[in-house]
């Protein structure tokens, strides 16, 4: 009887596994897709307006978030309860803007492969900010695992080598990429501090619903001041090649889809599975970007990136064991 019951359950389990695989595939596709399209627009296509591009992303996230929550009811609507909570969300939004804009700026100067190598050092910055802002200490083993994370990027960038490790290394792009990675880690730590009380916690979809329009308010004056006549330039580009409009619309939609699929994958898998998938995603993005953009990557650069990924995996394993103990 139990065998029949198990057999009866297998189709449902199989469907559940297929659903999860579909979610992960959608998450990978949207995440890597928006990264590669950002690189194409900002570097290869010549659309040199990273702040405006980020504002397009945030506008799409504002609209799609409202549709997903208010109309489609993917998650229940959560409301801002106080002015203090609003100010906390605004602070998170400002840091988030800095992260996305810096990341997009770096893509103008760095290949996706090197961008991903630097981005993999997020755990290092998270550990640093967590210690500085909350005095939370990790085990000494966890800190040791951060050594290969940072060393790998140093090797990949060629900072300690007389022969440049990364053929496409660009100092300003590297600084912007480090800034984006640090800001991403800072947002993560700030979110844990600012939204820690039970009455202020928001799920990631509702947090995006409120952060995105605030980000647009921050980015609009920055775009006007720093990227003068971007609208006129975009219209002129569209007259020459209307595909730029479709690129921007599709790219902005993908930016929201990244957040949606990340939320769904988090919901349907374990945190450990998410960490492993995230590490693998970076490696997949590197391989695909090299195949598409044909950017030169040295053996030293790949060795450095591999060392960083190994460090991230060891860091994740150390964190998991500390939580279990």
Coordinates of C-alpha atoms in Angstrom, one line a residue:
X1 CA 0.0 0.0 0.0
X2 CA 2.8 2.4 0.9
X3 CA 4.5 1.6 -2.4
X4 CA 1.3 2.6 -4.3
X5 CA 1.1 5.8 -2.2
X6 CA 4.7 6.6 -3.0
X7 CA 4.0 5.9 -6.7
X8 CA 0.9 8.2 -6.5
X9 CA 3.0 11.0 -5.1
X10 CA 5.8 10.8 -7.6
X11 CA 4.0 12.8 -10.4
X12 CA 3.3 15.6 -8.0
X13 CA 6.9 15.6 -6.8
X14 CA 8.1 15.4 -10.4
X15 CA 5.9 18.5 -11.2
X16 CA 7.3 20.3 -8.2
X17 CA 10.9 19.6 -9.3
X18 CA 10.1 20.8 -12.9
X19 CA 8.5 23.9 -11.5
X20 CA 11.6 24.7 -9.4
X21 CA 13.9 24.0 -12.4
X22 CA 11.8 26.3 -14.5
X23 CA 12.1 29.0 -11.8
X24 CA 15.9 28.7 -11.6
X25 CA 16.2 28.8 -15.4
X26 CA 14.0 31.9 -15.5
X27 CA 16.2 33.5 -12.7
X28 CA 19.4 32.6 -14.5
X29 CA 18.1 33.8 -17.9
X30 CA 16.8 37.2 -16.6
X31 CA 19.8 37.9 -14.4
X32 CA 22.4 37.0 -17.0
X33 CA 20.2 38.6 -19.7
X34 CA 20.0 42.0 -18.0
X35 CA 23.7 41.9 -17.3
X36 CA 24.7 41.2 -20.9
X37 CA 22.1 43.7 -22.3
X38 CA 23.4 46.4 -20.0
X39 CA 26.9 45.7 -21.2
X40 CA 25.8 45.7 -24.8
X41 CA 23.9 49.0 -24.5
X42 CA 26.5 50.9 -22.4
X43 CA 29.7 49.6 -24.1
X44 CA 29.1 48.0 -27.5
X45 CA 26.0 50.0 -28.6
X46 CA 27.3 53.3 -27.3
X47 CA 24.4 54.3 -25.1
X48 CA 26.5 56.0 -22.5
X49 CA 23.9 56.9 -20.0
X50 CA 24.1 54.5 -17.0
X51 CA 22.1 56.8 -14.6
X52 CA 19.2 57.1 -17.1
X53 CA 19.3 53.4 -17.8
X54 CA 19.0 52.7 -14.0
X55 CA 16.1 55.2 -13.8
X56 CA 14.4 53.2 -16.6
X57 CA 14.9 50.0 -14.6
X58 CA 13.5 51.6 -11.4
X59 CA 10.5 53.0 -13.3
X60 CA 9.7 49.5 -14.7
X61 CA 10.1 48.0 -11.2
X62 CA 7.7 50.6 -9.8
X63 CA 5.0 49.8 -12.4
X64 CA 5.4 46.0 -12.4
X65 CA 5.6 45.8 -8.6
X66 CA 2.3 47.5 -8.3
X67 CA 0.7 45.3 -10.9
X68 CA 2.1 42.1 -9.3
X69 CA 1.0 43.0 -5.8
X70 CA -2.1 45.1 -6.2
X71 CA -3.7 43.3 -9.2
X72 CA -2.1 39.9 -9.5
X73 CA -1.7 39.5 -5.7
X74 CA 1.5 37.5 -6.0
X75 CA 2.1 38.5 -2.4
X76 CA -0.2 40.3 0.1
X77 CA 0.1 44.1 0.1
X78 CA 2.1 45.4 3.1
X79 CA 1.8 49.1 4.0
X80 CA 4.2 51.6 5.4
X81 CA 3.2 52.2 9.0
X82 CA 5.1 55.3 10.1
X83 CA 7.2 58.2 8.9
X84 CA 10.3 56.6 10.5
X85 CA 9.7 53.4 8.5
X86 CA 9.4 55.5 5.3
X87 CA 12.8 57.2 6.1
X88 CA 14.4 53.8 6.6
X89 CA 13.1 52.6 3.2
X90 CA 14.4 55.9 1.6
X91 CA 17.8 55.3 3.1
X92 CA 17.9 51.8 1.7
X93 CA 16.7 53.1 -1.7
X94 CA 19.6 55.6 -1.8
X95 CA 22.2 53.0 -1.2
X96 CA 20.5 50.7 -3.7
X97 CA 20.6 53.4 -6.3
X98 CA 24.4 53.9 -5.6
X99 CA 24.9 50.2 -6.1
X100 CA 23.0 49.8 -9.4
X101 CA 24.4 53.0 -10.9
X102 CA 28.0 52.2 -10.0
X103 CA 27.5 48.7 -11.4
X104 CA 26.1 50.0 -14.7
X105 CA 28.9 52.6 -14.9
X106 CA 31.5 49.9 -14.4
X107 CA 30.1 47.9 -17.3
X108 CA 31.1 50.7 -19.7
X109 CA 34.7 50.0 -18.9
X110 CA 35.0 46.4 -17.7
X111 CA 34.1 43.1 -19.4
X112 CA 31.3 41.1 -17.7
X113 CA 33.8 38.4 -16.7
X114 CA 35.8 40.8 -14.6
X115 CA 32.7 42.6 -13.3
X116 CA 31.4 39.2 -12.0
X117 CA 34.8 38.4 -10.4
X118 CA 34.7 41.7 -8.4
X119 CA 31.0 41.2 -7.6
X120 CA 31.8 37.8 -6.0
X121 CA 33.6 39.6 -3.2
X122 CA 30.3 40.7 -1.7
X123 CA 30.7 38.4 1.3
X124 CA 33.9 40.2 2.3
X125 CA 32.2 43.6 2.3
X126 CA 29.1 42.2 4.1
X127 CA 31.4 40.8 6.9
X128 CA 33.2 44.1 7.2
X129 CA 30.1 46.2 7.4
X130 CA 28.4 43.8 9.7
X131 CA 31.3 44.1 12.1
X132 CA 31.6 47.9 11.8
X133 CA 27.9 48.6 12.2
X134 CA 26.7 45.8 14.6
X135 CA 30.0 44.5 16.1
X136 CA 28.9 41.1 15.0
X137 CA 31.8 38.8 14.8
X138 CA 32.1 35.6 12.7
X139 CA 34.3 32.6 13.6
X140 CA 38.0 32.8 12.7
X141 CA 37.4 30.0 10.1
X142 CA 34.8 32.2 8.3
X143 CA 37.2 35.1 8.2
X144 CA 40.0 32.9 6.8
X145 CA 37.7 31.8 4.0
X146 CA 37.5 35.5 2.9
X147 CA 41.3 35.5 2.2
X148 CA 40.9 33.6 -1.2
X149 CA 37.8 35.7 -2.0
X150 CA 39.9 38.9 -2.0
X151 CA 43.1 37.4 -3.2
X152 CA 41.4 36.0 -6.3
X153 CA 40.3 39.5 -7.4
X154 CA 43.7 40.9 -6.7
X155 CA 45.3 38.3 -8.9
X156 CA 42.6 38.7 -11.6
X157 CA 43.1 42.4 -11.7
X158 CA 46.9 42.1 -11.8
X159 CA 47.3 44.6 -8.9
X160 CA 50.3 42.6 -7.5
X161 CA 51.6 41.4 -10.8
X162 CA 54.1 43.2 -13.1
X163 CA 52.2 41.6 -16.0
X164 CA 48.6 42.8 -16.1
X165 CA 46.3 39.9 -15.1
X166 CA 43.1 41.1 -16.8
X167 CA 43.7 42.4 -20.4
X168 CA 40.7 44.7 -20.2
X169 CA 41.5 46.2 -16.8
X170 CA 40.3 49.8 -16.3
X171 CA 41.1 51.6 -13.0
X172 CA 37.9 53.8 -13.0
X173 CA 35.7 50.9 -14.0
X174 CA 37.4 48.8 -11.2
X175 CA 36.7 51.5 -8.6
X176 CA 33.1 51.8 -9.7
X177 CA 32.7 48.0 -9.6
X178 CA 34.2 47.8 -6.1
X179 CA 31.8 50.7 -5.1
X180 CA 28.8 48.8 -6.5
X181 CA 29.8 45.6 -4.6
X182 CA 30.4 47.5 -1.3
X183 CA 27.0 49.3 -1.7
X184 CA 25.2 46.0 -2.3
X185 CA 26.7 44.6 0.8
X186 CA 25.9 47.8 2.8
X187 CA 22.3 47.6 1.7
X188 CA 22.1 44.0 2.9
X189 CA 23.5 44.9 6.3
X190 CA 21.4 48.1 6.6
X191 CA 18.2 46.2 5.7
X192 CA 18.9 43.8 8.6
X193 CA 19.4 46.7 11.0
X194 CA 16.7 49.1 9.8
X195 CA 13.9 46.6 9.1
X196 CA 14.6 44.3 12.1
X197 CA 11.5 45.1 14.2
X198 CA 8.6 42.8 13.6
X199 CA 6.2 45.7 12.7
X200 CA 8.6 47.1 10.0
X201 CA 9.6 43.9 8.2
X202 CA 8.7 43.8 4.5
X203 CA 9.1 40.9 2.1
X204 CA 11.4 41.7 -0.8
X205 CA 8.6 42.3 -3.3
X206 CA 6.9 44.9 -1.1
X207 CA 10.2 46.5 -0.2
X208 CA 10.9 46.9 -4.0
X209 CA 7.4 48.4 -4.4
X210 CA 8.3 51.3 -2.1
X211 CA 12.0 51.5 -2.9
X212 CA 11.7 51.7 -6.7
X213 CA 9.6 55.0 -7.0
X214 CA 11.8 56.6 -4.3
X215 CA 14.9 55.6 -6.4
X216 CA 13.3 57.3 -9.5
X217 CA 12.9 60.5 -7.4
X218 CA 16.6 60.3 -6.5
X219 CA 17.8 59.4 -10.0
X220 CA 15.7 62.0 -12.0
X221 CA 17.7 65.1 -10.9
X222 CA 21.0 63.2 -11.1
X223 CA 20.1 62.3 -14.7
X224 CA 19.2 65.9 -15.6
X225 CA 22.3 67.3 -14.1
X226 CA 24.9 64.6 -15.0
X227 CA 23.5 63.3 -18.3
X228 CA 22.4 66.4 -20.0
X229 CA 20.0 66.1 -22.9
X230 CA 19.7 62.3 -22.5
X231 CA 16.1 62.3 -23.7
X232 CA 16.9 64.3 -26.8
X233 CA 19.8 62.0 -27.6
X234 CA 17.7 58.9 -27.1
X235 CA 15.0 60.3 -29.4
X236 CA 17.7 61.1 -32.0
X237 CA 19.1 57.6 -31.7
X238 CA 15.6 56.2 -32.1
X239 CA 15.1 58.0 -35.3
X240 CA 18.3 56.4 -36.7
X241 CA 17.6 53.0 -35.1
X242 CA 14.2 52.4 -33.4
X243 CA 15.5 49.2 -31.9
X244 CA 17.0 51.3 -29.1
X245 CA 13.5 51.8 -27.7
X246 CA 12.8 48.0 -27.7
X247 CA 16.2 47.4 -26.1
X248 CA 15.4 49.9 -23.3
X249 CA 11.9 48.5 -22.8
X250 CA 13.0 44.9 -22.8
X251 CA 16.0 45.6 -20.6
X252 CA 13.9 47.5 -18.0
X253 CA 11.3 44.7 -17.9
X254 CA 14.1 42.1 -17.4
X255 CA 15.4 44.2 -14.5
X256 CA 12.0 43.7 -12.7
X257 CA 11.9 40.0 -13.7
X258 CA 15.3 39.5 -12.0
X259 CA 13.7 40.6 -8.7
X260 CA 10.6 38.6 -9.2
X261 CA 12.4 35.3 -10.0
X262 CA 14.9 35.9 -7.2
X263 CA 12.0 36.2 -4.7
X264 CA 10.3 33.0 -6.1
X265 CA 13.5 31.0 -6.1
X266 CA 14.2 32.1 -2.5
X267 CA 10.6 31.0 -1.6
X268 CA 10.8 27.6 -3.2
X269 CA 14.4 26.6 -2.3
X270 CA 16.6 26.6 0.8
X271 CA 19.0 29.5 1.6
X272 CA 21.9 27.1 1.0
X273 CA 20.6 26.0 -2.4
X274 CA 20.2 29.7 -3.3
X275 CA 23.9 30.4 -2.3
X276 CA 25.1 27.5 -4.5
X277 CA 22.9 28.6 -7.4
X278 CA 24.1 32.2 -7.0
X279 CA 27.8 31.1 -7.2
X280 CA 27.2 29.0 -10.2
X281 CA 25.2 31.8 -11.9
X282 CA 28.3 34.1 -11.8
X283 CA 30.4 31.4 -13.5
X284 CA 27.7 30.8 -16.2
X285 CA 27.5 34.6 -16.8
X286 CA 31.3 34.8 -17.3
X287 CA 31.4 31.9 -19.8
X288 CA 28.4 33.3 -21.8
X289 CA 29.8 36.9 -21.8
X290 CA 33.2 35.6 -23.1
X291 CA 31.5 33.7 -25.9
X292 CA 29.3 36.6 -26.9
X293 CA 31.6 39.6 -26.5
X294 CA 34.9 37.7 -27.2
X295 CA 36.7 39.8 -24.6
X296 CA 40.2 38.5 -24.0
X297 CA 40.7 36.8 -20.6
X298 CA 44.2 35.7 -19.5
X299 CA 45.0 32.5 -17.6
X300 CA 45.9 34.6 -14.6
X301 CA 42.5 36.4 -14.7
X302 CA 40.6 33.1 -14.9
X303 CA 42.8 31.6 -12.1
X304 CA 42.0 34.6 -9.9
X305 CA 38.3 34.4 -10.6
X306 CA 38.3 30.6 -9.8
X307 CA 40.1 31.3 -6.5
X308 CA 37.4 33.9 -5.6
X309 CA 34.6 31.5 -6.3
X310 CA 36.3 28.7 -4.3
X311 CA 36.6 31.2 -1.4
X312 CA 32.9 32.2 -1.7
X313 CA 31.9 28.5 -1.6
X314 CA 34.1 27.9 1.5
X315 CA 32.6 31.0 3.1
X316 CA 29.1 29.8 2.5
X317 CA 29.9 26.4 3.9
X318 CA 31.5 27.9 7.0
X319 CA 28.5 30.2 7.7
X320 CA 26.2 27.2 7.3
X321 CA 28.1 25.1 9.9
X322 CA 28.2 28.0 12.3
X323 CA 24.4 28.4 12.1
X324 CA 24.0 24.7 12.6
X325 CA 26.3 24.6 15.7

